[in-house]
Every structure is written in structure tokens, then in C-alpha cells.
């Protein structure tokens, strides 16, 4: 990888790291004969295993993504034959997302990959100054306490109120 030379491009670096991780996990699934399975499916599979069939709204909340993201992931999973949509017996207007027999059949392979990924993450964390998940959790909490937009706005106001050359001092 090229040296990351622009310290202001944190978003680009985060996306790059995610691409590296997701790409390699996807390659493992492909090598295991599961080319249609994507790393983004795993949180959905975990929730549906734990909770059973759920409406997309509840699935999104349980996974921690937007309704739109959960809906898109469920649609991709349906095209891969891993989930199906059925009517909610308590409210026929709602559709439930549930794992298919195909998903249950490949679950041992998926769970083995989850275990291997956890072990690989432990190895990677040993090379870092702190575990990556801990750092990202810390960042998420800090941004929940004070959103980045506020930080940007405050920094912009500081820039406009300070004489040139004094900002950031």
C-alpha cells in the first residue's frame, strides 16, 4: 500500500481499510464455494439466527444500520437464496425477513469463517497500538457525544473569528 500522505483524508483511509478487510473475507467465502455470500450478510444472519424472522425495520435496528441499508442487504440476500420474505402473522401489511433452508445448510461453513475471521482479527490487533474494534467504538462514542458536523461548524466559526494566522494556535 502507498503511504497515506494526506492526514486530512481520514474518510478515504477508513474506506480503504474496510475494502481491504471485506475483499479478503469475500475471497475466503468464494474459495469455500460460497461466491454469492458477502461479508455484509453476516450481521443479518447473526440477528436472524438469534431473533428469528423480523421485519426490515427491526432488522435494521438490531444490526445498527438504516432501514434502507437493511432493505438493500435483505434484497441481495434474497437474490442469493439466503433469505425469503413472508407475511407477518400479526400484521399482514408487514413482511418478515427469514433465513432459508439454503442459508441453514451453509451455516457451518459461514460459522467456521466467522471463527477464522475472529482469530485473524486477534492477530491483526496484536500488531496495532490498540484493538481496531476498541478504537472504532471509541470514535463512534465520541461522535455520538458531539457530532462531527458540530465540530466542523465550531472550527469554521473559530477560523472566521480569529485573525489570520492565529487559528489552530
PDB file of C-alpha atoms in Angstrom:
ATOM      1  CA  UNK A   1       0.000   0.000   0.000  1.00  0.00           C
ATOM      2  CA  UNK A   2       1.190   3.518  -0.725  1.00  0.00           C
ATOM      3  CA  UNK A   3       1.973   5.640   2.279  1.00  0.00           C
ATOM      4  CA  UNK A   4      -1.084   7.596   3.334  1.00  0.00           C
ATOM      5  CA  UNK A   5       0.209  11.116   2.724  1.00  0.00           C
ATOM      6  CA  UNK A   6      -2.869  13.260   3.312  1.00  0.00           C
ATOM      7  CA  UNK A   7      -3.776  13.297   7.021  1.00  0.00           C
ATOM      8  CA  UNK A   8      -6.989  15.153   6.154  1.00  0.00           C
ATOM      9  CA  UNK A   9      -8.283  12.197   4.093  1.00  0.00           C
ATOM     10  CA  UNK A  10      -9.397  10.077   7.043  1.00  0.00           C
ATOM     11  CA  UNK A  11     -12.632   9.040   5.313  1.00  0.00           C
ATOM     12  CA  UNK A  12     -10.698   7.766   2.331  1.00  0.00           C
ATOM     13  CA  UNK A  13      -8.386   5.791   4.609  1.00  0.00           C
ATOM     14  CA  UNK A  14     -11.319   4.280   6.522  1.00  0.00           C
ATOM     15  CA  UNK A  15     -12.997   3.208   3.270  1.00  0.00           C
ATOM     16  CA  UNK A  16      -9.699   1.734   2.048  1.00  0.00           C
ATOM     17  CA  UNK A  17      -9.227  -0.321   5.231  1.00  0.00           C
ATOM     18  CA  UNK A  18     -12.821  -1.560   5.015  1.00  0.00           C
ATOM     19  CA  UNK A  19     -12.309  -2.503   1.358  1.00  0.00           C
ATOM     20  CA  UNK A  20      -9.159  -4.461   2.257  1.00  0.00           C
ATOM     21  CA  UNK A  21     -10.926  -6.358   5.034  1.00  0.00           C
ATOM     22  CA  UNK A  22     -14.159  -7.024   3.100  1.00  0.00           C
ATOM     23  CA  UNK A  23     -12.331  -8.011  -0.094  1.00  0.00           C
ATOM     24  CA  UNK A  24     -10.274 -10.654   1.652  1.00  0.00           C
ATOM     25  CA  UNK A  25     -13.219 -12.054   3.627  1.00  0.00           C
ATOM     26  CA  UNK A  26     -15.224 -12.241   0.374  1.00  0.00           C
ATOM     27  CA  UNK A  27     -12.312 -14.138  -1.241  1.00  0.00           C
ATOM     28  CA  UNK A  28     -12.428 -16.689   1.581  1.00  0.00           C
ATOM     29  CA  UNK A  29     -16.148 -17.242   1.013  1.00  0.00           C
ATOM     30  CA  UNK A  30     -15.527 -17.626  -2.724  1.00  0.00           C
ATOM     31  CA  UNK A  31     -12.725 -20.142  -2.087  1.00  0.00           C
ATOM     32  CA  UNK A  32     -15.138 -22.090   0.148  1.00  0.00           C
ATOM     33  CA  UNK A  33     -17.661 -22.350  -2.689  1.00  0.00           C
ATOM     34  CA  UNK A  34     -19.901 -19.513  -1.464  1.00  0.00           C
ATOM     35  CA  UNK A  35     -19.335 -16.834  -4.140  1.00  0.00           C
ATOM     36  CA  UNK A  36     -22.757 -15.257  -3.558  1.00  0.00           C
ATOM     37  CA  UNK A  37     -22.148 -14.704   0.163  1.00  0.00           C
ATOM     38  CA  UNK A  38     -20.967 -11.199   1.140  1.00  0.00           C
ATOM     39  CA  UNK A  39     -19.389 -10.062   4.413  1.00  0.00           C
ATOM     40  CA  UNK A  40     -22.232  -7.561   4.843  1.00  0.00           C
ATOM     41  CA  UNK A  41     -24.653 -10.512   5.151  1.00  0.00           C
ATOM     42  CA  UNK A  42     -23.086 -11.796   8.382  1.00  0.00           C
ATOM     43  CA  UNK A  43     -24.657  -9.291  10.821  1.00  0.00           C
ATOM     44  CA  UNK A  44     -28.080 -10.052   9.295  1.00  0.00           C
ATOM     45  CA  UNK A  45     -27.522 -13.802   9.547  1.00  0.00           C
ATOM     46  CA  UNK A  46     -26.410 -13.455  13.180  1.00  0.00           C
ATOM     47  CA  UNK A  47     -29.500 -11.416  14.100  1.00  0.00           C
ATOM     48  CA  UNK A  48     -31.921 -13.724  12.280  1.00  0.00           C
ATOM     49  CA  UNK A  49     -30.343 -16.751  13.969  1.00  0.00           C
ATOM     50  CA  UNK A  50     -30.756 -15.121  17.372  1.00  0.00           C
ATOM     51  CA  UNK A  51     -34.139 -13.452  16.883  1.00  0.00           C
ATOM     52  CA  UNK A  52     -35.889 -15.433  14.156  1.00  0.00           C
ATOM     53  CA  UNK A  53     -37.831 -13.758  11.341  1.00  0.00           C
ATOM     54  CA  UNK A  54     -38.006  -9.956  11.627  1.00  0.00           C
ATOM     55  CA  UNK A  55     -39.482  -7.011   9.756  1.00  0.00           C
ATOM     56  CA  UNK A  56     -36.845  -4.946   7.955  1.00  0.00           C
ATOM     57  CA  UNK A  57     -37.322  -2.075  10.418  1.00  0.00           C
ATOM     58  CA  UNK A  58     -36.493  -4.309  13.393  1.00  0.00           C
ATOM     59  CA  UNK A  59     -33.671  -5.992  11.492  1.00  0.00           C
ATOM     60  CA  UNK A  60     -32.134  -2.586  10.723  1.00  0.00           C
ATOM     61  CA  UNK A  61     -32.304  -1.576  14.388  1.00  0.00           C
ATOM     62  CA  UNK A  62     -30.791  -4.864  15.559  1.00  0.00           C
ATOM     63  CA  UNK A  63     -27.927  -4.680  13.044  1.00  0.00           C
ATOM     64  CA  UNK A  64     -27.364  -0.954  13.602  1.00  0.00           C
ATOM     65  CA  UNK A  65     -27.916   0.261  10.040  1.00  0.00           C
ATOM     66  CA  UNK A  66     -30.509   2.370   8.281  1.00  0.00           C
ATOM     67  CA  UNK A  67     -33.790   0.880   7.083  1.00  0.00           C
ATOM     68  CA  UNK A  68     -32.612   1.450   3.516  1.00  0.00           C
ATOM     69  CA  UNK A  69     -29.316  -0.393   4.085  1.00  0.00           C
ATOM     70  CA  UNK A  70     -31.087  -3.331   5.750  1.00  0.00           C
ATOM     71  CA  UNK A  71     -33.631  -3.473   2.929  1.00  0.00           C
ATOM     72  CA  UNK A  72     -30.893  -3.461   0.276  1.00  0.00           C
ATOM     73  CA  UNK A  73     -28.929  -6.169   2.085  1.00  0.00           C
ATOM     74  CA  UNK A  74     -32.048  -8.316   2.505  1.00  0.00           C
ATOM     75  CA  UNK A  75     -32.783  -7.924  -1.226  1.00  0.00           C
ATOM     76  CA  UNK A  76     -29.228  -9.034  -2.105  1.00  0.00           C
ATOM     77  CA  UNK A  77     -29.560 -11.967   0.254  1.00  0.00           C
ATOM     78  CA  UNK A  78     -32.906 -12.923  -1.289  1.00  0.00           C
ATOM     79  CA  UNK A  79     -31.332 -12.910  -4.778  1.00  0.00           C
ATOM     80  CA  UNK A  80     -28.646 -15.254  -3.390  1.00  0.00           C
ATOM     81  CA  UNK A  81     -31.378 -17.517  -1.972  1.00  0.00           C
ATOM     82  CA  UNK A  82     -30.342 -16.914   1.643  1.00  0.00           C
ATOM     83  CA  UNK A  83     -33.468 -15.161   2.920  1.00  0.00           C
ATOM     84  CA  UNK A  84     -37.084 -15.032   1.982  1.00  0.00           C
ATOM     85  CA  UNK A  85     -39.852 -12.575   2.772  1.00  0.00           C
ATOM     86  CA  UNK A  86     -43.097 -13.792   4.302  1.00  0.00           C
ATOM     87  CA  UNK A  87     -46.199 -12.151   5.696  1.00  0.00           C
ATOM     88  CA  UNK A  88     -46.153 -11.267   9.369  1.00  0.00           C
ATOM     89  CA  UNK A  89     -48.908 -13.334  11.033  1.00  0.00           C
ATOM     90  CA  UNK A  90     -49.599 -10.434  13.418  1.00  0.00           C
ATOM     91  CA  UNK A  91     -49.780  -7.762  10.686  1.00  0.00           C
ATOM     92  CA  UNK A  92     -50.291  -8.905   7.082  1.00  0.00           C
ATOM     93  CA  UNK A  93     -49.103  -5.495   5.817  1.00  0.00           C
ATOM     94  CA  UNK A  94     -45.603  -6.212   7.133  1.00  0.00           C
ATOM     95  CA  UNK A  95     -43.142  -8.607   5.547  1.00  0.00           C
ATOM     96  CA  UNK A  96     -40.733 -10.647   7.627  1.00  0.00           C
ATOM     97  CA  UNK A  97     -37.187 -11.492   6.581  1.00  0.00           C
ATOM     98  CA  UNK A  98     -36.198 -15.052   7.432  1.00  0.00           C
ATOM     99  CA  UNK A  99     -33.334 -17.395   6.658  1.00  0.00           C
ATOM    100  CA  UNK A 100     -33.944 -20.047   4.012  1.00  0.00           C
ATOM    101  CA  UNK A 101     -33.038 -23.720   4.155  1.00  0.00           C
ATOM    102  CA  UNK A 102     -30.103 -22.862   1.850  1.00  0.00           C
ATOM    103  CA  UNK A 103     -28.784 -20.407   4.465  1.00  0.00           C
ATOM    104  CA  UNK A 104     -29.128 -23.017   7.206  1.00  0.00           C
ATOM    105  CA  UNK A 105     -27.335 -25.584   5.008  1.00  0.00           C
ATOM    106  CA  UNK A 106     -24.257 -23.357   4.516  1.00  0.00           C
ATOM    107  CA  UNK A 107     -24.262 -22.105   8.102  1.00  0.00           C
ATOM    108  CA  UNK A 108     -21.466 -24.470   9.241  1.00  0.00           C
ATOM    109  CA  UNK A 109     -19.154 -23.011   6.554  1.00  0.00           C
ATOM    110  CA  UNK A 110     -20.175 -19.454   7.439  1.00  0.00           C
ATOM    111  CA  UNK A 111     -19.672 -20.023  11.151  1.00  0.00           C
ATOM    112  CA  UNK A 112     -16.241 -21.576  10.503  1.00  0.00           C
ATOM    113  CA  UNK A 113     -15.302 -18.442   8.545  1.00  0.00           C
ATOM    114  CA  UNK A 114     -16.570 -16.250  11.403  1.00  0.00           C
ATOM    115  CA  UNK A 115     -14.290 -18.141  13.807  1.00  0.00           C
ATOM    116  CA  UNK A 116     -11.315 -17.847  11.439  1.00  0.00           C
ATOM    117  CA  UNK A 117     -12.005 -14.134  10.924  1.00  0.00           C
ATOM    118  CA  UNK A 118     -12.130 -13.560  14.682  1.00  0.00           C
ATOM    119  CA  UNK A 119      -8.771 -15.330  15.056  1.00  0.00           C
ATOM    120  CA  UNK A 120      -7.285 -13.286  12.191  1.00  0.00           C
ATOM    121  CA  UNK A 121      -8.599 -10.093  13.789  1.00  0.00           C
ATOM    122  CA  UNK A 122      -6.947 -11.055  17.076  1.00  0.00           C
ATOM    123  CA  UNK A 123      -3.666 -11.498  15.202  1.00  0.00           C
ATOM    124  CA  UNK A 124      -4.067  -8.138  13.450  1.00  0.00           C
ATOM    125  CA  UNK A 125      -4.972  -6.408  16.725  1.00  0.00           C
ATOM    126  CA  UNK A 126      -1.713  -7.690  18.236  1.00  0.00           C
ATOM    127  CA  UNK A 127       0.150  -5.623  15.620  1.00  0.00           C
ATOM    128  CA  UNK A 128      -1.764  -2.430  16.432  1.00  0.00           C
ATOM    129  CA  UNK A 129      -1.369   0.041  19.275  1.00  0.00           C
ATOM    130  CA  UNK A 130      -4.903  -0.836  20.386  1.00  0.00           C
ATOM    131  CA  UNK A 131      -7.578  -3.256  19.098  1.00  0.00           C
ATOM    132  CA  UNK A 132      -9.239  -1.840  15.994  1.00  0.00           C
ATOM    133  CA  UNK A 133     -12.764  -2.512  17.289  1.00  0.00           C
ATOM    134  CA  UNK A 134     -11.946  -0.643  20.511  1.00  0.00           C
ATOM    135  CA  UNK A 135     -10.658   2.350  18.579  1.00  0.00           C
ATOM    136  CA  UNK A 136     -13.670   2.427  16.260  1.00  0.00           C
ATOM    137  CA  UNK A 137     -16.039   2.087  19.225  1.00  0.00           C
ATOM    138  CA  UNK A 138     -14.269   4.970  20.935  1.00  0.00           C
ATOM    139  CA  UNK A 139     -14.591   7.093  17.785  1.00  0.00           C
ATOM    140  CA  UNK A 140     -18.293   6.228  17.442  1.00  0.00           C
ATOM    141  CA  UNK A 141     -18.977   7.185  21.077  1.00  0.00           C
ATOM    142  CA  UNK A 142     -17.108  10.480  20.695  1.00  0.00           C
ATOM    143  CA  UNK A 143     -19.137  11.295  17.571  1.00  0.00           C
ATOM    144  CA  UNK A 144     -22.389  10.439  19.335  1.00  0.00           C
ATOM    145  CA  UNK A 145     -21.427  12.769  22.181  1.00  0.00           C
ATOM    146  CA  UNK A 146     -20.529  15.557  19.772  1.00  0.00           C
ATOM    147  CA  UNK A 147     -21.311  15.051  16.078  1.00  0.00           C
ATOM    148  CA  UNK A 148     -18.601  15.804  13.540  1.00  0.00           C
ATOM    149  CA  UNK A 149     -20.843  18.426  11.912  1.00  0.00           C
ATOM    150  CA  UNK A 150     -20.767  20.430  15.159  1.00  0.00           C
ATOM    151  CA  UNK A 151     -17.013  20.094  15.333  1.00  0.00           C
ATOM    152  CA  UNK A 152     -16.657  21.331  11.751  1.00  0.00           C
ATOM    153  CA  UNK A 153     -19.046  24.220  12.347  1.00  0.00           C
ATOM    154  CA  UNK A 154     -17.248  25.259  15.521  1.00  0.00           C
ATOM    155  CA  UNK A 155     -13.870  25.032  13.788  1.00  0.00           C
ATOM    156  CA  UNK A 156     -15.195  27.177  10.928  1.00  0.00           C
ATOM    157  CA  UNK A 157     -16.504  29.787  13.350  1.00  0.00           C
ATOM    158  CA  UNK A 158     -13.153  29.806  15.131  1.00  0.00           C
ATOM    159  CA  UNK A 159     -11.428  30.376  11.796  1.00  0.00           C
ATOM    160  CA  UNK A 160     -13.657  33.343  10.960  1.00  0.00           C
ATOM    161  CA  UNK A 161     -13.312  34.978  14.392  1.00  0.00           C
ATOM    162  CA  UNK A 162      -9.525  34.674  14.701  1.00  0.00           C
ATOM    163  CA  UNK A 163      -7.163  36.993  12.887  1.00  0.00           C
ATOM    164  CA  UNK A 164      -5.378  35.195  10.080  1.00  0.00           C
ATOM    165  CA  UNK A 165      -2.506  33.086  11.336  1.00  0.00           C
ATOM    166  CA  UNK A 166      -3.921  32.601  14.850  1.00  0.00           C
ATOM    167  CA  UNK A 167      -6.395  29.813  14.090  1.00  0.00           C
ATOM    168  CA  UNK A 168      -5.305  26.446  15.384  1.00  0.00           C
ATOM    169  CA  UNK A 169      -2.705  28.003  17.682  1.00  0.00           C
TER     170      UNK A 169
END
